[in-house]
Short mmCIF file of C-alpha atoms and ligand atoms in Angstrom, two decimals:
data_model
loop_
_atom_site.label_atom_id
_atom_site.label_comp_id
_atom_site.label_asym_id
_atom_site.label_seq_id
_atom_site.Cartn_x
_atom_site.Cartn_y
_atom_site.Cartn_z
CA MET A 1226 -0.10 -0.03 -0.23
CA ILE A 1227 1.27 3.42 -0.81
CA PRO A 1228 -0.57 6.00 1.52
CA PHE A 1229 -1.21 9.53 0.73
CA VAL A 1230 0.59 11.05 3.42
CA ASP A 1231 3.02 9.54 5.76
CA LEU A 1232 3.99 11.42 8.77
CA LYS A 1233 5.41 8.66 10.62
CA THR A 1234 8.67 8.07 8.28
CA GLN A 1235 9.50 11.69 8.47
CA TYR A 1236 9.30 11.71 12.37
CA LEU A 1237 11.48 8.42 12.81
CA SER A 1238 14.11 10.03 10.43
CA ILE A 1239 14.64 13.17 13.02
CA LYS A 1240 13.26 11.43 16.29
CA ASP A 1241 16.25 12.04 18.09
CA GLU A 1242 16.26 15.95 17.71
CA ILE A 1243 12.59 16.14 18.01
CA ASP A 1244 12.27 14.24 21.24
CA THR A 1245 15.09 16.38 22.76
CA ALA A 1246 13.50 19.54 21.45
CA VAL A 1247 10.11 18.45 23.03
CA LEU A 1248 11.55 17.16 26.50
CA LYS A 1249 13.60 20.78 26.62
CA VAL A 1250 10.29 22.47 26.52
CA LEU A 1251 8.75 20.05 29.00
CA ALA A 1252 11.67 20.92 31.51
CA SER A 1253 11.36 24.77 30.81
CA THR A 1254 7.76 24.73 31.28
CA GLN A 1255 7.47 27.40 28.63
CA PHE A 1256 4.27 25.78 27.32
CA ILE A 1257 2.59 28.79 25.61
CA LEU A 1258 4.93 31.16 23.43
CA GLY A 1259 8.25 31.58 25.15
CA ASP A 1260 11.77 31.37 23.81
CA GLU A 1261 11.35 28.67 21.55
CA VAL A 1262 8.31 30.42 19.66
CA LYS A 1263 10.09 33.65 19.51
CA ALA A 1264 13.30 31.97 17.83
CA LEU A 1265 10.65 30.00 15.41
CA GLU A 1266 9.33 33.65 14.61
CA THR A 1267 12.58 35.19 13.87
CA GLU A 1268 13.86 32.06 11.77
CA PHE A 1269 10.61 31.49 9.67
CA ALA A 1270 10.33 35.24 8.92
CA ALA A 1271 13.91 35.01 7.63
CA TYR A 1272 12.93 31.99 5.55
CA CYS A 1273 10.21 33.85 3.98
CA ASN A 1274 12.55 36.89 3.48
CA ALA A 1275 10.18 39.06 5.83
CA ASP A 1276 11.18 41.18 8.65
CA TYR A 1277 8.44 40.17 11.29
CA GLY A 1278 6.68 36.68 12.11
CA ILE A 1279 3.77 36.40 14.35
CA ALA A 1280 3.10 32.78 15.75
CA VAL A 1281 -0.34 31.67 16.02
CA ASN A 1282 -2.24 28.45 16.86
CA THR A 1283 -3.48 27.62 13.24
CA GLY A 1284 -3.23 29.04 9.69
CA THR A 1285 -6.85 30.06 9.95
CA SER A 1286 -5.96 32.50 13.09
CA ALA A 1287 -3.21 33.80 10.90
CA LEU A 1288 -5.61 34.77 8.24
CA HIS A 1289 -8.15 36.18 10.51
CA LEU A 1290 -5.44 38.41 12.32
CA ALA A 1291 -4.02 39.54 9.05
CA LEU A 1292 -7.47 40.65 8.01
CA LEU A 1293 -8.12 42.49 11.21
CA ALA A 1294 -4.68 43.99 11.43
CA ALA A 1295 -5.54 45.66 7.88
CA GLY A 1296 -8.82 47.19 9.34
CA ILE A 1297 -11.12 44.84 7.46
CA GLY A 1298 -14.25 44.32 9.31
CA ALA A 1299 -18.19 44.47 8.84
CA GLY A 1300 -19.38 46.20 5.63
CA ASP A 1301 -15.98 45.70 3.82
CA GLU A 1302 -15.59 43.16 0.96
CA VAL A 1303 -12.48 40.86 0.38
CA ILE A 1304 -11.87 39.38 -3.00
CA THR A 1305 -10.66 35.90 -3.12
CA VAL A 1306 -11.04 32.79 -4.79
CA PRO A 1307 -13.91 29.87 -4.48
CA PHE A 1308 -11.30 27.13 -5.47
CA THR A 1309 -9.66 26.72 -2.12
CA PHE A 1310 -9.72 25.19 1.35
CA VAL A 1311 -12.78 26.68 3.25
CA ALA A 1312 -10.60 28.34 5.89
CA THR A 1313 -9.85 31.07 3.34
CA THR A 1314 -13.50 32.17 3.13
CA ALA A 1315 -14.05 31.41 6.83
CA ALA A 1316 -11.41 33.82 8.01
CA ILE A 1317 -12.83 36.65 6.18
CA CYS A 1318 -16.45 35.92 7.42
CA TYR A 1319 -15.05 36.02 11.01
CA THR A 1320 -14.19 39.75 10.73
CA GLY A 1321 -17.60 40.55 9.46
CA ALA A 1322 -16.54 41.30 6.00
CA THR A 1323 -18.12 39.73 3.14
CA PRO A 1324 -16.13 37.49 0.79
CA VAL A 1325 -16.43 38.20 -3.13
CA PHE A 1326 -15.29 35.49 -5.31
CA VAL A 1327 -13.19 35.62 -8.41
CA ASP A 1328 -13.01 32.52 -10.60
CA VAL A 1329 -9.45 30.64 -10.97
CA ASP A 1330 -7.36 30.60 -13.93
CA PRO A 1331 -8.07 26.99 -15.48
CA VAL A 1332 -4.52 26.32 -16.01
CA SER A 1333 -2.78 27.54 -12.72
CA TYR A 1334 -5.92 27.14 -10.40
CA THR A 1335 -4.68 30.37 -8.92
CA ILE A 1336 -6.69 33.61 -8.99
CA ASP A 1337 -7.82 34.75 -12.56
CA VAL A 1338 -6.05 38.25 -12.47
CA THR A 1339 -8.08 39.41 -15.71
CA GLN A 1340 -11.26 39.20 -13.64
CA ILE A 1341 -10.28 41.12 -10.44
CA GLU A 1342 -11.02 44.61 -11.65
CA LYS A 1343 -14.46 43.82 -12.27
CA ALA A 1344 -15.03 42.59 -8.73
CA ILE A 1345 -13.90 45.80 -7.12
CA THR A 1346 -16.58 48.01 -5.49
CA GLU A 1347 -16.16 50.95 -2.99
CA ARG A 1348 -16.40 48.60 -0.34
CA THR A 1349 -13.32 46.46 -1.36
CA LYS A 1350 -10.57 46.51 0.91
CA ALA A 1351 -8.33 43.56 0.09
CA ILE A 1352 -7.37 40.74 -2.14
CA LEU A 1353 -6.55 37.58 -0.76
CA PRO A 1354 -4.82 35.35 -3.25
CA VAL A 1355 -4.13 31.55 -2.45
CA HIS A 1356 -1.20 29.80 -3.69
CA LEU A 1357 -2.76 26.62 -4.19
CA TYR A 1358 -0.91 23.40 -4.11
CA GLY A 1359 2.38 25.21 -3.74
CA GLN A 1360 2.42 27.14 -6.79
CA PRO A 1361 2.37 31.00 -6.44
CA ALA A 1362 -0.77 33.13 -7.68
CA ASP A 1363 0.11 35.67 -10.16
CA MET A 1364 1.38 38.34 -7.73
CA GLU A 1365 2.71 41.27 -10.02
CA PRO A 1366 -0.60 42.06 -11.65
CA ILE A 1367 -2.39 41.62 -8.38
CA LEU A 1368 -0.18 44.09 -6.63
CA ASP A 1369 -0.48 46.40 -9.57
CA ILE A 1370 -4.43 46.45 -9.15
CA ALA A 1371 -4.14 46.76 -5.40
CA ARG A 1372 -1.88 49.63 -5.65
CA ARG A 1373 -4.13 51.36 -8.27
CA HIS A 1374 -7.34 50.93 -5.89
CA GLY A 1375 -5.62 51.31 -2.78
CA LEU A 1376 -6.26 47.70 -1.39
CA VAL A 1377 -4.29 45.54 0.70
CA VAL A 1378 -2.85 42.28 -0.33
CA ILE A 1379 -2.87 39.42 2.08
CA GLU A 1380 -1.36 36.11 0.69
CA ASP A 1381 -2.69 32.54 1.69
CA ALA A 1382 0.47 30.75 1.85
CA ALA A 1383 -0.91 28.03 3.80
CA GLN A 1384 0.38 25.40 1.04
CA ALA A 1385 3.34 27.18 -0.16
CA HIS A 1386 6.09 27.20 2.39
CA GLY A 1387 9.34 28.36 0.34
CA ALA A 1388 7.53 28.82 -2.78
CA GLU A 1389 9.08 31.60 -5.27
CA TYR A 1390 7.47 34.01 -7.61
CA LYS A 1391 10.03 35.25 -9.97
CA GLY A 1392 12.81 34.54 -7.67
CA GLN A 1393 10.85 36.32 -4.54
CA ARG A 1394 9.59 33.99 -1.61
CA VAL A 1395 5.92 33.85 -1.14
CA GLY A 1396 4.54 35.28 2.28
CA SER A 1397 6.63 38.61 1.69
CA ILE A 1398 5.41 39.93 -1.60
CA GLY A 1399 1.90 41.17 -0.59
CA ASP A 1400 1.44 43.13 2.83
CA ILE A 1401 0.93 40.08 4.92
CA GLY A 1402 1.47 36.35 4.41
CA CYS A 1403 -0.39 33.66 6.28
CA PHE A 1404 1.24 30.01 6.76
CA SER A 1405 -0.39 26.94 8.39
CA PHE A 1406 1.68 24.24 10.18
CA TYR A 1407 -1.04 21.65 10.21
CA PRO A 1408 0.73 18.45 10.36
CA GLY A 1409 0.14 17.51 6.76
CA LYS A 1410 1.33 20.79 5.19
CA ASN A 1411 4.98 21.11 3.74
CA LEU A 1412 6.33 22.47 7.20
CA GLY A 1413 3.90 20.75 9.66
CA ALA A 1414 3.68 20.87 13.54
CA TYR A 1415 2.69 17.95 15.79
CA GLY A 1416 -0.53 19.55 16.57
CA GLU A 1417 -2.15 22.69 15.19
CA GLY A 1418 0.24 25.91 14.33
CA GLY A 1419 0.46 28.93 11.95
CA MET A 1420 2.25 31.97 11.26
CA ALA A 1421 1.74 35.45 9.77
CA VAL A 1422 4.76 37.13 8.23
CA THR A 1423 4.94 40.91 7.23
CA ASN A 1424 7.59 43.66 6.69
CA ASN A 1425 5.15 46.44 8.21
CA PRO A 1426 5.89 46.97 11.83
CA GLU A 1427 2.52 48.21 12.60
CA TYR A 1428 0.59 45.10 11.32
CA ALA A 1429 3.41 43.12 13.10
CA HIS A 1430 2.56 44.97 16.55
CA THR A 1431 -1.27 44.67 16.04
CA MET A 1432 -1.27 40.83 15.29
CA GLY A 1433 1.26 40.17 18.11
CA MET A 1434 -1.34 41.95 20.36
CA LEU A 1435 -4.40 40.43 19.15
CA ARG A 1436 -3.16 36.84 19.22
CA ASP A 1437 -2.56 37.17 23.18
CA TRP A 1438 -5.78 38.75 24.23
CA GLY A 1439 -5.12 42.20 22.75
CA GLN A 1440 -2.51 42.87 25.50
CA GLU A 1441 0.19 45.48 25.19
CA ARG A 1442 1.48 44.32 28.46
CA ARG A 1443 0.09 41.86 30.88
CA TYR A 1444 -3.53 42.80 31.80
CA HIS A 1445 -3.53 45.98 29.51
CA HIS A 1446 -5.69 45.20 26.87
CA VAL A 1447 -5.69 47.70 24.45
CA LEU A 1448 -7.51 45.71 21.62
CA LYS A 1449 -10.11 43.21 21.91
CA GLY A 1450 -8.14 40.00 21.30
CA TYR A 1451 -8.22 36.53 20.81
CA ASN A 1452 -6.37 33.36 22.33
CA TYR A 1453 -4.32 32.17 19.28
CA ARG A 1454 -1.03 31.74 20.77
CA MET A 1455 1.17 29.07 19.60
CA ASP A 1456 2.21 26.24 22.11
CA GLY A 1457 6.03 26.28 23.09
CA ILE A 1458 6.39 22.57 22.04
CA GLN A 1459 5.08 23.35 18.60
CA GLY A 1460 7.41 26.25 18.20
CA ALA A 1461 10.46 23.80 19.20
CA ILE A 1462 9.42 21.07 16.89
CA LEU A 1463 8.85 23.30 14.11
CA ARG A 1464 12.29 25.10 14.63
CA VAL A 1465 14.00 21.50 14.07
CA LYS A 1466 11.96 20.72 11.29
CA LEU A 1467 12.67 24.15 9.52
CA ARG A 1468 16.41 22.98 9.28
CA TYR A 1469 15.19 20.43 6.94
CA ILE A 1470 12.57 22.23 4.88
CA GLU A 1471 14.77 22.92 1.86
CA ASP A 1472 15.68 19.27 1.48
CA TRP A 1473 12.22 17.88 1.92
CA THR A 1474 10.95 20.71 -0.69
CA GLU A 1475 13.64 19.60 -3.09
CA ALA A 1476 12.36 15.88 -2.74
CA ARG A 1477 9.00 16.75 -3.40
CA ARG A 1478 10.26 18.79 -6.53
CA THR A 1479 12.20 15.60 -7.70
CA HIS A 1480 9.11 13.51 -7.18
CA ALA A 1481 6.99 15.94 -9.19
CA ALA A 1482 9.49 16.11 -12.18
CA GLN A 1483 9.40 12.22 -12.01
CA TYR A 1484 5.64 12.06 -12.07
CA ASP A 1485 5.54 14.73 -14.86
CA GLN A 1486 7.86 12.49 -16.92
CA LEU A 1487 6.02 9.18 -16.47
CA LEU A 1488 2.48 10.78 -16.80
CA VAL A 1489 3.00 13.08 -19.57
CA GLU A 1490 1.68 10.66 -22.05
CA SER A 1491 -0.53 8.66 -19.79
CA GLY A 1492 -3.85 10.35 -20.88
CA VAL A 1493 -4.26 12.72 -17.66
CA GLY A 1494 -3.24 16.08 -17.53
CA ILE A 1495 -0.08 16.92 -15.40
CA PRO A 1496 0.02 19.99 -13.16
CA ALA A 1497 1.22 23.35 -14.99
CA VAL A 1498 4.11 25.17 -13.87
CA MET A 1499 3.40 28.85 -14.70
CA PRO A 1500 6.48 31.00 -16.37
CA TYR A 1501 6.26 33.11 -13.35
CA SER A 1502 6.55 30.40 -10.91
CA SER A 1503 10.08 30.08 -10.24
CA ARG A 1504 9.62 27.45 -7.58
CA HIS A 1505 6.57 25.30 -7.10
CA VAL A 1506 6.82 23.44 -3.66
CA TYR A 1507 4.19 20.68 -4.68
CA HIS A 1508 2.00 20.45 -1.38
CA VAL A 1509 -0.37 18.63 -3.68
CA TYR A 1510 0.36 16.94 -6.99
CA ALA A 1511 -2.72 16.68 -8.68
CA VAL A 1512 -3.44 15.27 -12.22
CA ARG A 1513 -6.63 16.23 -14.15
CA THR A 1514 -9.06 13.92 -15.71
CA SER A 1515 -12.69 13.79 -16.81
CA GLN A 1516 -12.91 10.31 -15.29
CA ARG A 1517 -11.92 11.24 -11.85
CA GLU A 1518 -14.32 9.20 -9.68
CA TRP A 1519 -13.79 6.11 -11.70
CA LEU A 1520 -9.93 6.56 -11.87
CA GLN A 1521 -9.80 7.29 -8.16
CA GLN A 1522 -11.81 3.88 -7.26
CA GLN A 1523 -9.43 1.74 -9.65
CA ILE A 1524 -6.18 3.41 -8.27
CA ASN A 1525 -7.51 2.72 -4.59
CA GLU A 1526 -8.55 -0.67 -5.20
CA GLN A 1527 -4.74 -1.17 -6.38
CA GLY A 1528 -3.33 -0.12 -3.01
CA ILE A 1529 -2.55 3.53 -3.72
CA GLN A 1530 -4.38 6.19 -1.79
CA THR A 1531 -5.29 9.66 -3.26
CA GLY A 1532 -6.98 12.79 -2.21
CA ILE A 1533 -9.33 15.33 -3.86
CA HIS A 1534 -8.45 19.09 -3.22
CA TYR A 1535 -11.05 20.02 -3.13
CA PRO A 1536 -14.53 18.52 -4.45
CA ILE A 1537 -16.93 21.42 -3.87
CA PRO A 1538 -15.84 24.91 -4.46
CA VAL A 1539 -16.49 27.14 -1.59
CA HIS A 1540 -19.39 29.14 -3.31
CA LEU A 1541 -21.41 25.79 -3.51
CA GLN A 1542 -21.18 24.79 0.16
CA THR A 1543 -24.20 24.83 2.19
CA ALA A 1544 -22.42 26.90 4.87
CA TYR A 1545 -21.82 29.52 2.39
CA SER A 1546 -25.28 29.56 0.35
CA ASP A 1547 -26.02 32.93 2.36
CA LEU A 1548 -23.46 34.82 -0.02
CA GLY A 1549 -25.93 33.93 -2.84
CA TYR A 1550 -23.86 32.38 -5.35
CA GLN A 1551 -25.18 29.62 -7.83
CA CYS A 1552 -23.82 26.65 -9.63
CA GLY A 1553 -22.56 28.07 -12.83
CA ASP A 1554 -21.16 31.41 -11.53
CA PHE A 1555 -17.47 30.15 -11.55
CA PRO A 1556 -17.18 27.55 -14.36
CA HIS A 1557 -13.57 27.01 -13.82
CA SER A 1558 -13.63 26.23 -10.27
CA GLU A 1559 -16.57 24.24 -10.80
CA LEU A 1560 -15.13 22.16 -13.42
CA VAL A 1561 -11.73 21.86 -12.00
CA ALA A 1562 -13.15 20.59 -8.55
CA LYS A 1563 -14.73 17.52 -10.63
CA GLU A 1564 -11.46 16.83 -12.27
CA VAL A 1565 -8.57 17.03 -10.00
CA LEU A 1566 -6.98 13.91 -8.16
CA SER A 1567 -4.15 14.34 -5.74
CA LEU A 1568 -1.59 11.66 -5.80
CA PRO A 1569 0.77 10.46 -2.86
CA MET A 1570 3.17 13.58 -2.39
CA TYR A 1571 5.73 13.95 0.45
CA ALA A 1572 9.60 14.01 0.68
CA GLU A 1573 9.82 10.56 2.04
CA LEU A 1574 8.35 8.83 -0.93
CA THR A 1575 10.96 6.76 -2.66
CA SER A 1576 11.64 7.16 -6.48
CA ALA A 1577 10.34 3.28 -6.86
CA GLN A 1578 7.02 4.36 -5.05
CA VAL A 1579 6.55 7.26 -7.47
CA SER A 1580 7.15 4.87 -10.30
CA LYS A 1581 4.69 2.48 -9.08
CA VAL A 1582 1.94 5.20 -8.64
CA ALA A 1583 2.60 6.33 -12.03
CA GLN A 1584 2.73 2.74 -13.77
CA THR A 1585 -0.42 1.84 -12.19
CA LEU A 1586 -2.11 4.86 -13.19
CA HIS A 1587 -0.83 4.10 -16.73
CA ASN A 1588 -2.10 0.49 -16.73
CA ILE A 1589 -5.56 1.55 -15.65
CA LEU A 1590 -5.97 4.12 -18.47
CA GLN A 1591 -4.30 1.60 -20.90
CA GLY A 1592 -6.76 -1.13 -20.02
CA VAL A 1593 -9.66 1.07 -20.89
CA ALA A 1594 -7.92 2.17 -24.53
CA ALA A 1595 -7.45 -1.56 -25.15
C1 PLP B 2641 -4.46 24.39 5.61
C2 PLP B 2641 -5.14 25.85 4.82
C3 PLP B 2641 -5.50 26.81 5.75
C4 PLP B 2641 -5.87 26.59 7.13
O1 PLP B 2641 -4.82 26.47 8.03
P1 PLP B 2641 -5.17 25.80 9.39
O2 PLP B 2641 -3.74 25.57 9.87
O3 PLP B 2641 -5.75 24.39 9.22
O4 PLP B 2641 -6.09 26.42 10.11
C5 PLP B 2641 -6.00 28.04 4.86
N1 PLP B 2641 -5.76 28.09 3.84
C6 PLP B 2641 -5.42 26.93 2.74
C7 PLP B 2641 -5.33 27.10 1.42
C8 PLP B 2641 -5.06 25.67 3.45
O5 PLP B 2641 -4.63 24.83 2.78
#
């Protein structure tokens, strides 16, 4: 069996360092925030080429605080995509603002930059592009539109640690970048975690207060805040793992290149790498096929686990029906959601496993052709 994710193999490969780091936190009793989290903030911000990092409890919280720091609230509109994980939309709704969807580009699966300006109204305050699957959205036109209309740009980089747009690390291209350290993400904690990075000292200060009850100092609450703090143990674990992320990312990219080569003539579509995307980090390697349900069943029966990211675009989710969108409103998002199939993708895959997955897919598709 080839699993869709394998967190155990990676843990075993760094077990001594992780266990030592965790025990050190236990001994220090710095269970919440503390020195390890502070050091992680510095190190991860530097990794993103940003000046400040604010560690929080989830990627969703990072998005929520980024929006709040940018002054977004009730009556405002935030432009984003419906083809993403639900958290992107949820975070906008937490602030009281209204998500306004723009369809994705059918090749990159990231925001279609040619549709953004049509969606701007006098209430629009921000654009929230998603670097889906580890591929950057087309940031230059997004920043240009934002500049011309006075909008804030918040990057949802939850799937894109270390990805690069024209040589620039994502997260520090817009005003604020938001990352998730959910265990299955490219940099994953052993529990929940997230971080917002920015070059703006005011945003950093505001987010730092908001994540810890809006305190400027203890029991001096200058803002109505939240309990969004990161655990000390997660900070220590993430610091160990940050030392390996470059190796792990390169391993993902090598697996992706091998998949590309083996699948290019198999009958499924392979993921496009956009010309502006100087480093796709393959959080997800999704092939595209009009026979998705059938192919998924066949490949699963042969012992290969797959996933679907994501089967229902957010504008068609029951929870967000109050936004008033309908089937047909975002045709590319709707079609892509029906056709993508995510193959196993993690650093610890072996070349033989990648080969096996590709060969199995090939054989299934050949069988039909025969
Ligand atoms: C994982 C994810 C989030 C949310 O992160 P959590 O840490 O699970 O809260 C937000 N946006 C995208 C695109 C994600 O993949």
